[in-house]
Amino acid sequence: MKSSRLFIKNVIVFLIPVLLPVIVLGSVSILITKQYVYENIKHNNNNILKQEKGNIELIFNEIDSLYINFSTNPEIIVELKKILRKPLLNREEYQMVQTIRKFIDAPANAKPYINSIYVFFENDHGRILTTTEGLISNYDYYDMEWKKQFYEMDNSKNTWLENRTIKPYSFDKKGKRVVTVYRTINAYGSKKREGMIVLNIDTDYIDNLLNKLDVIPEQCILVTDENNNIIFKNKDLPYLKSMKIDQIINSNDEYIIQDIENEKYIISKLKSNQYGCNFLSIVPEKKLYKIPNLLTKIVTYILVFLIIIGITFTYYFMRKRIKRLRNIVRLLDYAEQGVNISGFFQDPKDEYGYITNKIIETNLLQRYFKVQLSERKYKQKTLELLAMNSQINPHFLYNTLETIYWKAFEFTKKPNKITDMIEDLSDILKYSLHAEKEQVTIKEEIENTKSYIKLQKVRYLDKFQVIWEYDEEILENKIIRLALQPIIENSIYHGIKEKEGNSEIRIRIHREGEYIKFQIMDNGLGIKKNRLIEIREKLEMEDPPKGHIGILNTNKRLSLMYGIESKLYIDSEYQEGTTVHFSVPKE
């Protein structure tokens, strides 16, 4: 099994220099090509949609031209309303109808995409003016479905679209598809709807125009109305039946990729605010990325070919080497099992055998010494931790203090200053007696330190005050027991006690990156320069002088538990004060 791993490793080492350039160059080429295709298609689709948007809006704008023709000739509107509302017409009025009809016949005859135009004013005779039949009654006309829009559409709209089918003949079941553009005519100076111009656009003509666009064979160009109904399209492709048009149009993105029947389609869209239309370009992704996909196949074939060649050559060159290495692996396995392998060494017949013997010999010696060294270090650290704890944990004192507490309580029959001091001292001793719990939370360490400070303040008659600064979030982090007390004791005995007047100790604990930083600062007497150098040298010693339970002991415990990065650092200036700081890892 190890031989197989070695063979695989050598195959990988042999193939990496060969395969890496192919993979990198192939991947970069594919990514660049895909990005180029993406940007190019996006740009082209936007141009096509903008062009079609302009063309379609220009066609729909015919309704505005008709409206302007009527609105700039108010006398025509007045005459037309009279004619439509009059029961019987005379010869002059029929001539007027022919004159007015020229306004709508001209664009209908000149523009091939216009199917028909209607002009309607509300009247009791159901009359409308059309380009196909002239002046007629709606009771006799085949197309009167549009008239519902006049009464049912919201009065706030002046222009809107509708996708309809007109059937001029009863036998024509299929009918003629049109897109109808409506434009209301309001009473002068009022928002009341008085009449309407109806423009019917030939849908087949617009579809043929869209079909002549220079697009990809399977690319579909759609135009939808404000209700997301398709009104124009360049071709009727099968995937349109499964396309979620509503979801596409309601999306805020202008460039969408949609999965339809396990195939991706790239969709670009553009909106016409004037008519509420949406212009869509839909194209299968595989058609766009034909060249990148071809590149991917070529790169894959090359990689497979190189892997086969690499495995063949590696097998040829590694066959003899693996046979030799099997012996080395067997010897190493025996060495791990404790078997005496001295008898396996042989006189080297070539440089390979000589190197093999040296490697085995060196490896075995190193392994032996590493095991011995690891055991010594482990035992040393264990003994040092146990020794330090034994210096700090006088168990018998705790039991004695419990007895003294109740004796002091008997004198006053209630808690007093003596019992309070004994309680604080008992808490400190109880805290130090938890030998099985080398680490505690910062919260527990702070509470124990506060008990110690209360005792010292009684002893020194409130000669100093202590200010705590710490974040609540770090209180559950772990730290070795009795890390703060020796440092504060050092500040009191060597800094504050020797200085006249009141002093201050500030304890600051905060997070700094991946560490919790502790700073104990006092404005006591400070340390002279020579003495500070001496203390710093002792802190750097691997084995500091014995008998010191203060900051040297704390420094040693921090280093053993958390590493050299957590040792103590002392800064001091004589007559100004001292700062001790250290860091422990954040859990």
Coordinates of N, CA and C in Angstrom, one line a residue, residues 432-561:
S432 N -7.0 28.9 45.8 CA -5.7 28.3 45.5 C -5.6 26.8 45.7
L433 N -6.6 26.2 46.4 CA -6.5 24.8 46.7 C -7.1 23.9 45.6
H434 N -7.7 24.5 44.5 CA -8.2 23.8 43.4 C -7.1 23.3 42.5
A435 N -6.2 22.4 43.0 CA -5.1 22.0 42.2 C -5.4 21.3 40.9
E436 N -6.6 20.6 40.9 CA -7.0 19.9 39.7 C -7.5 20.8 38.6
K437 N -7.6 22.1 39.0 CA -8.1 23.1 38.0 C -7.1 24.1 37.8
E438 N -6.1 23.8 36.9 CA -5.0 24.8 36.7 C -5.4 26.1 36.1
Q439 N -6.4 26.0 35.2 CA -6.9 27.2 34.6 C -8.3 27.5 35.1
V440 N -8.6 28.8 35.2 CA -9.9 29.3 35.6 C -10.3 30.4 34.6
T441 N -11.6 30.9 34.8 CA -12.0 32.0 34.0 C -11.5 33.3 34.5
I442 N -11.4 34.3 33.6 CA -10.9 35.6 34.0 C -11.8 36.2 35.1
K443 N -13.1 35.8 35.0 CA -14.1 36.3 36.0 C -13.7 35.8 37.4
E444 N -13.4 34.5 37.5 CA -13.0 33.9 38.8 C -11.7 34.5 39.3
E445 N -10.8 34.7 38.4 CA -9.5 35.3 38.8 C -9.7 36.7 39.3
I446 N -10.6 37.5 38.7 CA -10.9 38.9 39.2 C -11.5 38.8 40.5
E447 N -12.5 37.9 40.7 CA -13.2 37.9 42.0 C -12.2 37.5 43.1
N448 N -11.3 36.6 42.9 CA -10.3 36.2 43.9 C -9.3 37.4 44.2
T449 N -8.9 38.0 43.1 CA -8.0 39.2 43.3 C -8.7 40.3 44.1
K450 N -10.0 40.5 43.9 CA -10.7 41.6 44.7 C -10.7 41.2 46.2
S451 N -10.8 39.9 46.5 CA -10.8 39.5 47.9 C -9.4 39.8 48.5
Y452 N -8.4 39.5 47.8 CA -7.0 39.8 48.2 C -6.8 41.3 48.4
I453 N -7.3 42.1 47.5 CA -7.2 43.6 47.6 C -7.9 44.1 48.9
K454 N -9.1 43.5 49.2 CA -9.8 44.0 50.4 C -9.0 43.8 51.6
L455 N -8.3 42.6 51.7 CA -7.5 42.3 52.9 C -6.3 43.3 53.0
Q456 N -5.7 43.6 51.8 CA -4.6 44.5 51.8 C -5.0 46.0 52.2
K457 N -6.2 46.4 51.7 CA -6.6 47.7 52.0 C -6.9 47.9 53.5
V458 N -7.4 46.8 54.2 CA -7.5 46.9 55.7 C -6.2 47.0 56.3
R459 N -5.2 46.3 55.8 CA -3.9 46.3 56.4 C -3.2 47.6 56.3
Y460 N -3.3 48.2 55.1 CA -2.7 49.5 54.8 C -3.6 50.7 55.0
L461 N -4.7 50.5 55.6 CA -5.6 51.6 56.0 C -6.0 52.5 54.8
D462 N -6.4 51.8 53.7 CA -6.9 52.4 52.5 C -5.8 53.4 51.9
K463 N -4.5 53.0 52.0 CA -3.5 53.8 51.4 C -3.5 53.8 49.9
F464 N -4.3 53.0 49.3 CA -4.3 52.9 47.8 C -5.7 52.6 47.4
Q465 N -6.0 52.9 46.2 CA -7.3 52.5 45.6 C -7.0 51.7 44.3
V466 N -7.9 50.8 43.9 CA -7.8 50.0 42.7 C -8.9 50.3 41.7
I467 N -8.5 50.5 40.5 CA -9.5 50.8 39.4 C -9.4 49.7 38.4
W468 N -10.6 49.1 38.2 CA -10.7 48.0 37.2 C -11.3 48.5 35.9
E469 N -10.7 48.0 34.8 CA -11.2 48.3 33.5 C -11.1 47.0 32.6
Y470 N -12.3 46.5 32.3 CA -12.3 45.2 31.5 C -13.6 45.1 30.7
D471 N -13.6 44.4 29.6 CA -14.8 44.1 28.8 C -15.5 42.9 29.3
E472 N -16.8 42.9 29.3 CA -17.6 41.7 29.7 C -17.4 40.5 28.8
E473 N -17.1 40.8 27.5 CA -17.0 39.7 26.6 C -15.8 38.7 26.8
I474 N -14.8 39.2 27.6 CA -13.6 38.4 27.8 C -13.6 37.6 29.1
L475 N -14.7 37.8 29.9 CA -14.7 37.2 31.3 C -14.7 35.7 31.3
E476 N -15.2 35.1 30.2 CA -15.2 33.6 30.2 C -13.9 33.0 29.6
N477 N -13.0 33.8 29.2 CA -11.7 33.3 28.7 C -10.9 32.7 29.8
K478 N -10.1 31.7 29.5 CA -9.3 31.0 30.6 C -8.0 31.6 30.8
I479 N -7.5 31.5 32.1 CA -6.2 32.0 32.5 C -5.7 31.1 33.6
I480 N -4.4 31.0 33.9 CA -3.9 30.2 35.0 C -4.3 30.9 36.3
R481 N -4.5 30.1 37.3 CA -4.9 30.6 38.6 C -3.8 31.5 39.2
L482 N -4.2 32.5 40.0 CA -3.2 33.3 40.7 C -2.2 34.0 39.8
A483 N -2.7 34.5 38.7 CA -1.8 35.2 37.8 C -1.7 36.7 38.2
L484 N -2.8 37.3 38.7 CA -2.8 38.7 39.0 C -2.3 39.0 40.4
Q485 N -2.7 38.1 41.4 CA -2.3 38.4 42.8 C -0.9 38.7 43.1
P486 N 0.1 37.8 42.5 CA 1.5 38.1 42.8 C 2.0 39.5 42.2
I487 N 1.4 39.9 41.1 CA 1.8 41.1 40.5 C 1.3 42.3 41.3
I488 N 0.0 42.2 41.8 CA -0.5 43.3 42.6 C 0.2 43.4 44.0
E489 N 0.5 42.2 44.5 CA 1.3 42.1 45.8 C 2.6 42.8 45.6
N490 N 3.3 42.6 44.5 CA 4.6 43.3 44.2 C 4.4 44.8 44.1
S491 N 3.3 45.2 43.5 CA 3.0 46.7 43.4 C 2.9 47.3 44.8
I492 N 2.2 46.6 45.7 CA 1.9 47.1 47.0 C 3.2 47.2 47.9
Y493 N 3.9 46.0 47.9 CA 5.1 45.9 48.8 C 6.2 46.8 48.3
H494 N 6.5 46.8 47.0 CA 7.7 47.5 46.5 C 7.4 48.8 45.9
G495 N 6.2 49.2 45.7 CA 5.9 50.5 45.1 C 5.1 51.4 46.0
I496 N 3.9 50.9 46.4 CA 3.0 51.8 47.2 C 3.4 52.0 48.6
K497 N 3.8 50.9 49.3 CA 4.1 50.9 50.7 C 5.2 51.9 51.0
E498 N 6.2 52.0 50.1 CA 7.4 52.8 50.3 C 7.2 54.3 49.9
K499 N 6.0 54.6 49.4 CA 5.8 56.0 48.9 C 4.8 56.7 49.8
E500 N 5.1 57.9 50.1 CA 4.2 58.7 51.0 C 2.9 59.1 50.2
G501 N 1.8 59.2 51.0 CA 0.6 59.6 50.4 C -0.2 58.4 49.8
N502 N -1.4 58.7 49.3 CA -2.2 57.7 48.7 C -1.7 57.4 47.2
S503 N -2.0 56.2 46.8 CA -1.6 55.8 45.5 C -2.7 55.1 44.8
E504 N -2.4 54.7 43.5 CA -3.5 54.1 42.7 C -2.9 52.9 41.9
I505 N -3.7 51.8 41.8 CA -3.4 50.7 41.0 C -4.5 50.6 39.9
R506 N -4.2 50.6 38.7 CA -5.1 50.5 37.6 C -4.9 49.1 36.9
I507 N -6.0 48.3 36.8 CA -5.9 47.0 36.2 C -6.8 47.0 35.0
R508 N -6.2 46.9 33.8 CA -6.9 47.0 32.5 C -6.8 45.6 31.8
I509 N -7.9 45.1 31.4 CA -8.0 43.8 30.7 C -8.8 44.0 29.4
H510 N -8.2 43.7 28.3 CA -9.0 43.9 27.0 C -8.5 43.0 25.9
R511 N -9.3 42.8 24.9 CA -8.9 42.0 23.8 C -8.1 42.8 22.8
E512 N -7.0 42.2 22.3 CA -6.2 42.8 21.3 C -5.8 41.7 20.2
G513 N -6.6 41.7 19.2 CA -6.4 40.7 18.1 C -6.8 39.3 18.6
E514 N -6.0 38.3 18.6 CA -6.2 37.0 19.0 C -5.7 36.7 20.5
Y515 N -5.4 37.8 21.2 CA -4.9 37.7 22.6 C -5.8 38.5 23.5
I516 N -5.8 38.2 24.8 CA -6.3 39.0 25.9 C -5.1 39.6 26.6
K517 N -5.1 40.9 26.6 CA -4.0 41.7 27.2 C -4.3 42.1 28.6
F518 N -3.4 41.9 29.5 CA -3.5 42.3 30.9 C -2.4 43.4 31.2
Q519 N -2.9 44.5 31.8 CA -1.9 45.6 32.2 C -2.2 46.0 33.7
I520 N -1.2 45.9 34.5 CA -1.3 46.3 35.9 C -0.4 47.5 36.1
M521 N -0.9 48.7 36.3 CA -0.2 49.9 36.4 C -0.3 50.5 37.8
D522 N 0.8 51.0 38.4 CA 0.7 51.7 39.7 C 1.5 53.0 39.6
N523 N 1.2 54.0 40.4 CA 1.9 55.2 40.5 C 2.8 55.3 41.7
G524 N 3.3 54.1 42.1 CA 4.1 54.0 43.3 C 5.5 54.5 43.2
L525 N 6.4 54.0 44.0 CA 7.8 54.5 44.0 C 8.5 54.2 42.7
G526 N 8.2 53.1 42.0 CA 8.9 52.8 40.8 C 10.2 52.0 41.1
I527 N 10.9 51.6 40.1 CA 12.1 50.7 40.2 C 13.3 51.5 39.6
K528 N 14.4 51.5 40.4 CA 15.6 52.1 39.8 C 16.1 51.3 38.6
K529 N 16.9 52.0 37.8 CA 17.2 51.5 36.5 C 18.1 50.2 36.6
N530 N 19.0 50.2 37.5 CA 19.9 49.0 37.7 C 19.1 47.8 38.2
R531 N 18.2 48.1 39.2 CA 17.3 47.0 39.7 C 16.4 46.5 38.6
L532 N 15.8 47.4 37.8 CA 14.9 47.0 36.7 C 15.7 46.1 35.7
I533 N 16.9 46.4 35.4 CA 17.7 45.5 34.5 C 17.9 44.1 35.1
E534 N 18.2 44.1 36.4 CA 18.4 42.8 37.1 C 17.1 41.9 37.0
I535 N 15.9 42.6 37.3 CA 14.7 41.8 37.3 C 14.4 41.3 35.9
R536 N 14.6 42.1 34.9 CA 14.4 41.7 33.5 C 15.3 40.5 33.1
E537 N 16.5 40.5 33.6 CA 17.4 39.4 33.3 C 16.9 38.1 33.9
K538 N 16.4 38.2 35.1 CA 15.9 37.0 35.8 C 14.6 36.5 35.1
L539 N 13.8 37.4 34.6 CA 12.6 37.0 33.8 C 13.0 36.2 32.6
E540 N 14.2 36.5 32.0 CA 14.6 35.9 30.7 C 15.3 34.5 31.0
M541 N 15.6 34.2 32.3 CA 16.3 33.0 32.6 C 15.4 31.8 32.3
E542 N 16.0 30.7 31.8 CA 15.3 29.5 31.6 C 14.9 28.9 32.9
D543 N 15.9 28.9 33.9 CA 15.6 28.4 35.3 C 15.9 29.6 36.2
P544 N 14.9 30.4 36.6 CA 15.1 31.5 37.5 C 15.5 31.0 38.9
P545 N 16.0 31.9 39.8 CA 16.4 31.5 41.1 C 15.2 30.9 41.9
K546 N 15.5 29.9 42.7 CA 14.5 29.2 43.5 C 14.0 30.1 44.6
G547 N 12.9 29.7 45.2 CA 12.4 30.4 46.3 C 11.6 31.6 46.1
H548 N 11.4 32.0 44.8 CA 10.6 33.2 44.5 C 9.2 32.8 44.1
I549 N 8.2 33.2 44.8 CA 6.8 32.8 44.5 C 6.1 34.0 43.8
G550 N 6.8 35.1 43.6 CA 6.2 36.3 43.1 C 6.1 36.3 41.6
I551 N 6.6 37.5 41.0 CA 6.4 37.6 39.6 C 7.3 36.7 38.8
L552 N 8.4 36.2 39.3 CA 9.3 35.2 38.6 C 8.5 33.9 38.5
N553 N 7.9 33.5 39.6 CA 7.1 32.3 39.5 C 5.9 32.4 38.5
T554 N 5.2 33.6 38.6 CA 4.1 33.8 37.7 C 4.6 33.8 36.2
N555 N 5.7 34.4 36.0 CA 6.3 34.5 34.6 C 6.6 33.1 34.1
K556 N 7.1 32.2 35.0 CA 7.5 30.9 34.6 C 6.2 30.1 34.3
R557 N 5.2 30.2 35.1 CA 3.9 29.5 34.9 C 3.2 29.9 33.6
L558 N 3.2 31.2 33.3 CA 2.6 31.7 32.1 C 3.4 31.2 30.9
S559 N 4.7 31.1 30.9 CA 5.5 30.6 29.8 C 5.3 29.1 29.6
L560 N 5.2 28.4 30.7 CA 5.0 26.9 30.5 C 3.6 26.6 30.0
M561 N 2.6 27.4 30.4 CA 1.3 27.1 30.0 C 1.0 27.6 28.6

